[in-house]
Amino acid sequence: MQKIVIVGAGIASLTAAEALRQNGFEGKITILGEENTLPYQRPPLSKAYLTSDELPSPTPIRSPNFFRDNNIEFEQGCEVTALDRTAKQVVIQGGRKVQYDILILATGARPRPIDLPGENSKNVFYLRNFDHSAALRNALSAPEHKKVAILGAGVIGLEVASAANLLGKQVSVFEASSRAMCRVASPLTTNFVTNRMALDGVSFCFNACVNQILSEEDRVSGIRLSDGTTKPADVVVIGIGAVPNAELAQDANLSCDGGILVDSNMCSSDPDIFAIGDCAKAVNLSTNTPIRIETIHNAMLQAQIAAAHICGKPSPPISPPRFWSDLNGMKVQCVGIATGYDRIQQRPTENDNAREFWLFSGDRMIAAETVNLPTRQSKLSEALSER
C-alpha cells in the first residue's frame, strides 16, 4: 500500500489525511478537491457570512502549511468524473487518471433540488458552498429586498431565517411538515426555538405545500401555496434537504442506497474503497440501522475510523452523534439521534431562556437536547456513551 487518494476537500477528507499520518501511514496521500480554493469551513456559510459587513473570504479548515507539514498533496479544481475499480484509478475531467491503492470517497452532499415553476428566477437561492453564500449575502444586503421566503424549516432554513431576521428583513418560513427540524430534534426543542424566533418577527407556516415560485420579468416576486394563497417575496431560499454525492460510487457499481453503504470500518462493498462523511450511509450504534448523518462530528469520527482501519490500528472510541446551531441568539445543541423515543423528560434549568430535554426509549436515554446551555453537550455525550 503506497498511495491513498481522497476524493473531496472538506472536513472529512482533511481529518482522514491527518489521521492516516498520525496512525503511521508513510506512503503518498493525494486529496482531490473540486473547488478552486483551499478546503474551508462550511458552518459560517449560513450564519456569520450572511450578516458580515464586508464580504468575507472562505475560512480555511487548515493553513496551507498543513499540507506541507504532513506531506499531503492537495490538488484543487479537480472534478473526478469516474472510478475504474479494475485499474484502481480515478478519472479527472479532461481524461487524466490518478492511480490509487486505497481510495477514500469524501464527496459530501448537495442541496436537494426543488421542481417548481419559476425555480430558475433571479434571487432564488440554494446554499451549500461559498459562492452560494456570497450570492445570497449580496441579495440580502440590498435595501430593496425586504421580504425573504424560506422553503424548508430544517437547520439550514432556520439559520438563514435567523440571519435574514438579524438584517431586518421580513422573514417567512414555509415547511411541508407540522414543525421545524422534524428530522433532527424533538417537538419540545423545535417548538421552543420557533416560538422564540416568532417573537423576534420570523413568520412560520407549517403544513404548507408550495407549488410555484412567482416572478416578474424573470425576477422572483413571491410564492404560491397549494391552496392558492400567494405570498410576496423579494428573495427565496430553498432548503429542503440534501442529496448525497454518490454518483461516482453508483456508476462504479458499489453498493448504494440513499448514500454509499459502508460497514463499521467505513469500507464500501469494494475492500479498497472507503466512504466517509455526508456521502456515506453507515450503521449507527444509536439506531442499529444504516443512516446518513450530515454533521461535522460524524464526518470527523468516520474519517478517524477509516484511517485507523486502513493502518491496522484500533478504532477511536465511538461517541454519540451531535450537532449544534446558532439561531436568533440561541445555542441549540443535540446529542444522540432523536428517533425511536417514547418519552421526553424536561430537566430543570436556571433561567427561562434555557432548556434541557432527555429523550428515552423505555428506560434508556437515547438523546439529549439543550438550548442556551453550551457547556452541557460534552457531559451529556459522556452520559449517553455510558448507557
PDB file of N, CA and C in Angstrom, residues 93-143:
ATOM      1  N   GLN A  93     -11.826  15.115 -14.871  1.00  0.00           N
ATOM      2  CA  GLN A  93     -12.358  15.754 -16.070  1.00  0.00           C
ATOM      3  C   GLN A  93     -11.208  16.213 -16.966  1.00  0.00           C
ATOM      4  N   GLY A  94     -11.277  15.850 -18.221  1.00  0.00           N
ATOM      5  CA  GLY A  94     -10.186  16.098 -19.156  1.00  0.00           C
ATOM      6  C   GLY A  94      -9.435  14.825 -19.497  1.00  0.00           C
ATOM      7  N   GLY A  95      -9.675  13.762 -18.700  1.00  0.00           N
ATOM      8  CA  GLY A  95      -9.113  12.467 -19.037  1.00  0.00           C
ATOM      9  C   GLY A  95      -7.935  12.012 -18.203  1.00  0.00           C
ATOM     10  N   ARG A  96      -7.336  12.896 -17.408  1.00  0.00           N
ATOM     11  CA  ARG A  96      -6.193  12.479 -16.601  1.00  0.00           C
ATOM     12  C   ARG A  96      -6.618  11.426 -15.590  1.00  0.00           C
ATOM     13  N   LYS A  97      -5.743  10.454 -15.376  1.00  0.00           N
ATOM     14  CA  LYS A  97      -6.039   9.363 -14.461  1.00  0.00           C
ATOM     15  C   LYS A  97      -5.054   9.370 -13.299  1.00  0.00           C
ATOM     16  N   VAL A  98      -5.572   9.112 -12.118  1.00  0.00           N
ATOM     17  CA  VAL A  98      -4.757   9.077 -10.913  1.00  0.00           C
ATOM     18  C   VAL A  98      -4.881   7.696 -10.283  1.00  0.00           C
ATOM     19  N   GLN A  99      -3.754   7.052 -10.101  1.00  0.00           N
ATOM     20  CA  GLN A  99      -3.719   5.692  -9.551  1.00  0.00           C
ATOM     21  C   GLN A  99      -3.892   5.723  -8.033  1.00  0.00           C
ATOM     22  N   TYR A 100      -4.514   4.666  -7.486  1.00  0.00           N
ATOM     23  CA  TYR A 100      -4.633   4.544  -6.036  1.00  0.00           C
ATOM     24  C   TYR A 100      -4.452   3.088  -5.625  1.00  0.00           C
ATOM     25  N   ASP A 101      -4.000   2.911  -4.397  1.00  0.00           N
ATOM     26  CA  ASP A 101      -4.061   1.598  -3.755  1.00  0.00           C
ATOM     27  C   ASP A 101      -5.293   1.519  -2.862  1.00  0.00           C
ATOM     28  N   ILE A 102      -5.545   2.623  -2.140  1.00  0.00           N
ATOM     29  CA  ILE A 102      -6.753   2.773  -1.341  1.00  0.00           C
ATOM     30  C   ILE A 102      -7.418   4.079  -1.739  1.00  0.00           C
ATOM     31  N   LEU A 103      -8.724   4.037  -1.908  1.00  0.00           N
ATOM     32  CA  LEU A 103      -9.487   5.227  -2.279  1.00  0.00           C
ATOM     33  C   LEU A 103     -10.478   5.554  -1.165  1.00  0.00           C
ATOM     34  N   ILE A 104     -10.529   6.823  -0.793  1.00  0.00           N
ATOM     35  CA  ILE A 104     -11.496   7.288   0.195  1.00  0.00           C
ATOM     36  C   ILE A 104     -12.411   8.311  -0.485  1.00  0.00           C
ATOM     37  N   LEU A 105     -13.698   8.025  -0.485  1.00  0.00           N
ATOM     38  CA  LEU A 105     -14.676   8.946  -1.059  1.00  0.00           C
ATOM     39  C   LEU A 105     -15.242   9.825   0.051  1.00  0.00           C
ATOM     40  N   ALA A 106     -14.978  11.112  -0.050  1.00  0.00           N
ATOM     41  CA  ALA A 106     -15.496  12.104   0.899  1.00  0.00           C
ATOM     42  C   ALA A 106     -16.157  13.201   0.080  1.00  0.00           C
ATOM     43  N   THR A 107     -17.103  12.791  -0.756  1.00  0.00           N
ATOM     44  CA  THR A 107     -17.669  13.662  -1.782  1.00  0.00           C
ATOM     45  C   THR A 107     -18.814  14.533  -1.278  1.00  0.00           C
ATOM     46  N   GLY A 108     -19.250  14.322  -0.035  1.00  0.00           N
ATOM     47  CA  GLY A 108     -20.235  15.205   0.563  1.00  0.00           C
ATOM     48  C   GLY A 108     -21.633  15.040  -0.015  1.00  0.00           C
ATOM     49  N   ALA A 109     -22.383  16.120   0.030  1.00  0.00           N
ATOM     50  CA  ALA A 109     -23.763  16.145  -0.447  1.00  0.00           C
ATOM     51  C   ALA A 109     -24.031  17.494  -1.089  1.00  0.00           C
ATOM     52  N   ARG A 110     -25.154  17.594  -1.742  1.00  0.00           N
ATOM     53  CA  ARG A 110     -25.544  18.835  -2.407  1.00  0.00           C
ATOM     54  C   ARG A 110     -26.989  19.145  -2.059  1.00  0.00           C
ATOM     55  N   PRO A 111     -27.423  20.387  -2.234  1.00  0.00           N
ATOM     56  CA  PRO A 111     -28.806  20.721  -1.902  1.00  0.00           C
ATOM     57  C   PRO A 111     -29.793  19.907  -2.730  1.00  0.00           C
ATOM     58  N   ARG A 112     -30.841  19.452  -2.065  1.00  0.00           N
ATOM     59  CA  ARG A 112     -31.910  18.746  -2.777  1.00  0.00           C
ATOM     60  C   ARG A 112     -32.642  19.750  -3.666  1.00  0.00           C
ATOM     61  N   PRO A 113     -32.722  19.482  -4.966  1.00  0.00           N
ATOM     62  CA  PRO A 113     -33.373  20.457  -5.857  1.00  0.00           C
ATOM     63  C   PRO A 113     -34.891  20.420  -5.691  1.00  0.00           C
ATOM     64  N   ILE A 114     -35.501  21.517  -6.029  1.00  0.00           N
ATOM     65  CA  ILE A 114     -36.959  21.604  -5.995  1.00  0.00           C
ATOM     66  C   ILE A 114     -37.447  21.700  -7.435  1.00  0.00           C
ATOM     67  N   ASP A 115     -38.543  21.049  -7.726  1.00  0.00           N
ATOM     68  CA  ASP A 115     -39.077  21.033  -9.086  1.00  0.00           C
ATOM     69  C   ASP A 115     -40.376  21.835  -9.107  1.00  0.00           C
ATOM     70  N   LEU A 116     -40.208  23.138  -9.293  1.00  0.00           N
ATOM     71  CA  LEU A 116     -41.359  24.032  -9.284  1.00  0.00           C
ATOM     72  C   LEU A 116     -41.266  25.014 -10.448  1.00  0.00           C
ATOM     73  N   PRO A 117     -42.382  25.425 -10.999  1.00  0.00           N
ATOM     74  CA  PRO A 117     -42.340  26.516 -11.972  1.00  0.00           C
ATOM     75  C   PRO A 117     -41.730  27.753 -11.310  1.00  0.00           C
ATOM     76  N   GLY A 118     -40.820  28.403 -12.017  1.00  0.00           N
ATOM     77  CA  GLY A 118     -40.210  29.624 -11.522  1.00  0.00           C
ATOM     78  C   GLY A 118     -38.952  29.415 -10.697  1.00  0.00           C
ATOM     79  N   GLU A 119     -38.502  28.163 -10.547  1.00  0.00           N
ATOM     80  CA  GLU A 119     -37.340  27.909  -9.688  1.00  0.00           C
ATOM     81  C   GLU A 119     -36.062  28.544 -10.217  1.00  0.00           C
ATOM     82  N   ASN A 120     -36.011  28.866 -11.496  1.00  0.00           N
ATOM     83  CA  ASN A 120     -34.807  29.470 -12.083  1.00  0.00           C
ATOM     84  C   ASN A 120     -34.862  30.990 -12.107  1.00  0.00           C
ATOM     85  N   SER A 121     -35.817  31.555 -11.435  1.00  0.00           N
ATOM     86  CA  SER A 121     -35.919  33.025 -11.409  1.00  0.00           C
ATOM     87  C   SER A 121     -34.738  33.629 -10.660  1.00  0.00           C
ATOM     88  N   LYS A 122     -34.411  34.854 -10.976  1.00  0.00           N
ATOM     89  CA  LYS A 122     -33.353  35.557 -10.270  1.00  0.00           C
ATOM     90  C   LYS A 122     -33.757  35.770  -8.814  1.00  0.00           C
ATOM     91  N   ASN A 123     -32.775  35.663  -7.936  1.00  0.00           N
ATOM     92  CA  ASN A 123     -32.953  35.802  -6.486  1.00  0.00           C
ATOM     93  C   ASN A 123     -33.635  34.597  -5.841  1.00  0.00           C
ATOM     94  N   VAL A 124     -33.511  33.425  -6.487  1.00  0.00           N
ATOM     95  CA  VAL A 124     -33.853  32.144  -5.880  1.00  0.00           C
ATOM     96  C   VAL A 124     -32.540  31.432  -5.579  1.00  0.00           C
ATOM     97  N   PHE A 125     -32.338  31.019  -4.339  1.00  0.00           N
ATOM     98  CA  PHE A 125     -31.023  30.533  -3.923  1.00  0.00           C
ATOM     99  C   PHE A 125     -31.093  29.168  -3.239  1.00  0.00           C
ATOM    100  N   TYR A 126     -30.036  28.394  -3.482  1.00  0.00           N
ATOM    101  CA  TYR A 126     -29.683  27.247  -2.657  1.00  0.00           C
ATOM    102  C   TYR A 126     -28.445  27.645  -1.868  1.00  0.00           C
ATOM    103  N   LEU A 127     -28.096  26.867  -0.863  1.00  0.00           N
ATOM    104  CA  LEU A 127     -26.926  27.208  -0.050  1.00  0.00           C
ATOM    105  C   LEU A 127     -26.141  25.949   0.281  1.00  0.00           C
ATOM    106  N   ARG A 128     -24.909  25.869  -0.279  1.00  0.00           N
ATOM    107  CA  ARG A 128     -24.024  24.760   0.057  1.00  0.00           C
ATOM    108  C   ARG A 128     -22.563  25.169   0.077  1.00  0.00           C
ATOM    109  N   ASN A 129     -22.175  26.056  -0.846  1.00  0.00           N
ATOM    110  CA  ASN A 129     -20.766  26.422  -0.916  1.00  0.00           C
ATOM    111  C   ASN A 129     -20.585  27.933  -0.761  1.00  0.00           C
ATOM    112  N   PHE A 130     -19.338  28.364  -0.827  1.00  0.00           N
ATOM    113  CA  PHE A 130     -19.048  29.776  -0.576  1.00  0.00           C
ATOM    114  C   PHE A 130     -19.668  30.678  -1.630  1.00  0.00           C
ATOM    115  N   ASP A 131     -19.655  30.260  -2.892  1.00  0.00           N
ATOM    116  CA  ASP A 131     -20.259  31.076  -3.945  1.00  0.00           C
ATOM    117  C   ASP A 131     -21.759  31.272  -3.696  1.00  0.00           C
ATOM    118  N   HIS A 132     -22.431  30.197  -3.267  1.00  0.00           N
ATOM    119  CA  HIS A 132     -23.850  30.327  -2.920  1.00  0.00           C
ATOM    120  C   HIS A 132     -24.047  31.356  -1.813  1.00  0.00           C
ATOM    121  N   SER A 133     -23.210  31.257  -0.775  1.00  0.00           N
ATOM    122  CA  SER A 133     -23.330  32.153   0.368  1.00  0.00           C
ATOM    123  C   SER A 133     -23.067  33.597  -0.035  1.00  0.00           C
ATOM    124  N   ALA A 134     -22.054  33.818  -0.872  1.00  0.00           N
ATOM    125  CA  ALA A 134     -21.724  35.176  -1.301  1.00  0.00           C
ATOM    126  C   ALA A 134     -22.861  35.784  -2.119  1.00  0.00           C
ATOM    127  N   ALA A 135     -23.473  34.957  -2.989  1.00  0.00           N
ATOM    128  CA  ALA A 135     -24.581  35.465  -3.807  1.00  0.00           C
ATOM    129  C   ALA A 135     -25.796  35.792  -2.941  1.00  0.00           C
ATOM    130  N   LEU A 136     -26.089  34.917  -1.972  1.00  0.00           N
ATOM    131  CA  LEU A 136     -27.220  35.169  -1.087  1.00  0.00           C
ATOM    132  C   LEU A 136     -26.959  36.384  -0.215  1.00  0.00           C
ATOM    133  N   ARG A 137     -25.752  36.534   0.291  1.00  0.00           N
ATOM    134  CA  ARG A 137     -25.403  37.693   1.104  1.00  0.00           C
ATOM    135  C   ARG A 137     -25.609  38.981   0.314  1.00  0.00           C
ATOM    136  N   ASN A 138     -25.208  38.960  -0.948  1.00  0.00           N
ATOM    137  CA  ASN A 138     -25.351  40.140  -1.799  1.00  0.00           C
ATOM    138  C   ASN A 138     -26.832  40.504  -1.968  1.00  0.00           C
ATOM    139  N   ALA A 139     -27.678  39.480  -2.123  1.00  0.00           N
ATOM    140  CA  ALA A 139     -29.112  39.754  -2.281  1.00  0.00           C
ATOM    141  C   ALA A 139     -29.714  40.281  -0.977  1.00  0.00           C
ATOM    142  N   LEU A 140     -29.309  39.703   0.146  1.00  0.00           N
ATOM    143  CA  LEU A 140     -29.857  40.135   1.428  1.00  0.00           C
ATOM    144  C   LEU A 140     -29.394  41.539   1.815  1.00  0.00           C
ATOM    145  N   SER A 141     -28.244  41.940   1.299  1.00  0.00           N
ATOM    146  CA  SER A 141     -27.715  43.259   1.652  1.00  0.00           C
ATOM    147  C   SER A 141     -28.389  44.389   0.881  1.00  0.00           C
ATOM    148  N   ALA A 142     -29.152  44.041  -0.162  1.00  0.00           N
ATOM    149  CA  ALA A 142     -29.821  45.073  -0.965  1.00  0.00           C
ATOM    150  C   ALA A 142     -31.019  45.637  -0.198  1.00  0.00           C
ATOM    151  N   PRO A 143     -31.068  46.943   0.037  1.00  0.00           N
ATOM    152  CA  PRO A 143     -32.170  47.540   0.808  1.00  0.00           C
ATOM    153  C   PRO A 143     -33.543  47.282   0.202  1.00  0.00           C
TER     154      PRO A 143
END
